[in-house]
Amino acid sequence: MSVELGEQILVYLDKVSEVDTLKLSHILSEDHQKIVGAVKSLQALGDVIGVEQQTNKSWELSSEGKFISESGSHEALIFNAIPQEGISQAELMKSVPNSKVGFSKAMSKGWISLDKCSGKVFKKVETITDEVKDHLNLIQNGQYDKVADNFKLDYKKRKLLQETITKTFLLKKGINFCTSVSKPETDLTPEMIATGSWKNKTFKPYNFDALGVFPASGHLHPLLKVRTEFRQIFLEMGFSEMPTNNFIESSFWNFDALFQPQQHPARDAHDTFFISDPSLTDSSKFPPDYLEKVKKVHSKGGYRSQGYQYEWSVKEAQKNLLRTHTTAVSARMLYKLAHEKQFKPTKYFSIDRVFRNETLDATHLAEFHQIEGVVADYDLTLGDLIGILYEFFKKLGVTQLKFKPAYNPYTEPSMEIFCYHNGLKKWIEVGNSGVFRPEMLLPMGLPEKVNVIAWGLSLERPTMIKYGLNNIRELVGPKVNLQMVHENGICRLEK
Ligand code: FB9
């Protein structure tokens, strides 16, 4: 607020009992909004003034109305343009603006007449009173009540003025009224304390309702929020997290250990990112006994399996790649479990990035986060797998599941998982699952009676659904709108 405007208001209010802000704006020749702003600042001083909001009907002249209030009505201009000896109508109509309206109004008011024989227009009266101009000037000066309503409505119909509803304020003296206002101090300074000048200063009252400054902080990406929710679900279900901190994997653990044949299309470069340097893992890194068992089960079979009957190549198994699934990690963990002193039932999970050289589209990129659950125990069946899937998805708020037979090289039987998504109001594919084949488990050395059930899904799909994103590029990649990362809400999957 300009302190002087505030003080001008107080000085005026000191002379009267009350005043309306709209009237003040005319008296002080100040924009009404500025008057209202100064009033708000005076209110903050605490009971200096009393303020009562009121709705004020006011009238404003249109540009045509302003023209008339300054130059006269159209009919008066027509009348004043007629000389004593009269004038042709054609010439008269060219002599003043809005002549058509003016001529018709002047005729209807009996001010002028048209001689049809000569085509000339003559004055019928000596003088006229231009009450339209007089009325509009009164309205221009805020003296609305001096113009009868029927006139105001007629001028409104002629678009010479419009009615406006203005929120104004009626001002009265407050209990702490004074005519001078010093800008309240916002800080008590050491200098004020030292000199004692604080004693004659006014301080702005503390606003304890003010919100604190929003602390600048980091923001978790939606994917990480959803990952935390899934991690919590697995932990609640007694699963332990697998170490997935190796994006680069050998074909041996990614494919061969899973009994995936070396000529399988998924092992082709158009599906898999192979590493050029170092392109191979040293074969000495593979446990030699295990390597021989894998080689044998692929090439000759065993464990009541006929195998794939091809010449298995260790060189193929040495090829390095970006892991195509976290099941490579599950294989490592199951091999490790098989070599513990004593087998004990175990539940593992992992949530981490995998890479596939696939066709990109609105929901698929060349990498995504795979979520995988693995349960190893004696005599597990497909029924146990279905049961644990119901438990798992129930914690995501999903209770209606359907299963469809499917094929995976390393699980038999395998099932695609579908759920009825209440938010989307439709059935959607939510993952894949199966029972790891004996040809995968027995070469590792797991006991005959031990079965392993597992399932997988992606992290991106539920995240996109949760946060209403249609294109995966809104979620990950260079085109992500960081504001979305700042603003997206907390994640509660079962809600
Ligand atoms: O995640 C997927 N869909 C999904 C998951 C959750 C969800 O919301 C939750 C209910 C609240 C919504 C959707 N899918 C799997 C299905 C599709 O999105 C599919 O188009 C994409 N799939 C990925 C692979 O595509 C190349 C999702 C990814 C996937 C598929 C299979 C596995 C893992 C990830 C697996 C496995 C597996 C099988 C057996 C043993 C071990 C692992």
XYZ file of C-alpha atoms and ligand atoms in Angstrom, residues 327 356 358 364 368 370-372 393 396 398 408 410-411 419 421 428-434 436 454-458 461-462 465, ligand 1:
74
model
C 15.151 -65.287 -13.797
C 15.144 -56.872 -24.507
C 12.184 -55.673 -28.920
C 7.153 -51.133 -24.371
C 11.804 -52.519 -18.152
C 10.824 -57.167 -13.945
C 9.194 -58.196 -10.707
C 9.769 -61.886 -9.915
C -2.484 -59.896 -6.156
C -2.533 -55.105 -4.862
C -6.917 -57.374 -7.163
C 8.028 -70.861 -21.280
C 12.041 -73.136 -18.404
C 8.659 -73.759 -16.791
C -6.987 -59.883 -13.595
C -8.931 -54.315 -12.969
C -5.899 -57.178 -18.330
C -2.829 -59.368 -18.599
C -0.802 -58.960 -15.412
C 2.038 -61.434 -15.760
C 3.341 -64.912 -16.429
C 4.160 -67.851 -14.160
C 5.035 -71.521 -13.990
C 10.487 -74.648 -13.107
C 7.682 -68.652 -9.879
C 5.921 -65.740 -11.478
C 6.796 -62.417 -13.040
C 5.322 -59.099 -14.058
C 6.598 -55.650 -14.913
C 2.617 -51.326 -16.328
C 1.109 -51.037 -12.821
C -2.010 -47.446 -14.529
O 3.222 -56.743 -15.893
C 2.353 -56.954 -16.720
N 1.100 -56.442 -16.647
C 0.572 -55.797 -15.525
C 1.014 -56.058 -14.237
C 0.399 -55.424 -13.141
C -0.646 -54.525 -13.375
O -1.267 -53.845 -12.336
C -1.400 -54.558 -11.107
C -2.616 -55.263 -10.951
C -2.327 -53.964 -10.160
C -1.074 -54.249 -14.658
C -0.478 -54.890 -15.738
N 2.619 -57.799 -17.797
C 3.871 -58.517 -17.852
C 1.659 -58.089 -18.848
C 1.759 -57.151 -20.009
O 1.965 -55.816 -19.559
C 2.808 -57.453 -21.070
O 2.401 -56.767 -22.222
C 4.213 -57.014 -20.768
N 4.908 -57.942 -19.982
C 6.373 -57.831 -19.910
C 7.206 -58.659 -20.788
O 6.918 -58.195 -22.063
C 8.046 -58.305 -22.914
C 4.851 -57.713 -18.533
C 6.345 -58.136 -18.441
C 6.646 -59.483 -17.976
C 6.121 -60.620 -18.540
C 6.445 -61.856 -18.002
C 7.293 -61.959 -16.906
C 7.816 -60.810 -16.334
C 7.484 -59.566 -16.871
C 7.613 -63.214 -16.341
C 7.876 -64.225 -15.863
C 8.190 -65.458 -15.252
C 7.475 -66.573 -15.622
C 7.767 -67.734 -15.018
C 8.754 -67.819 -14.054
C 9.445 -66.680 -13.698
C 9.174 -65.503 -14.291
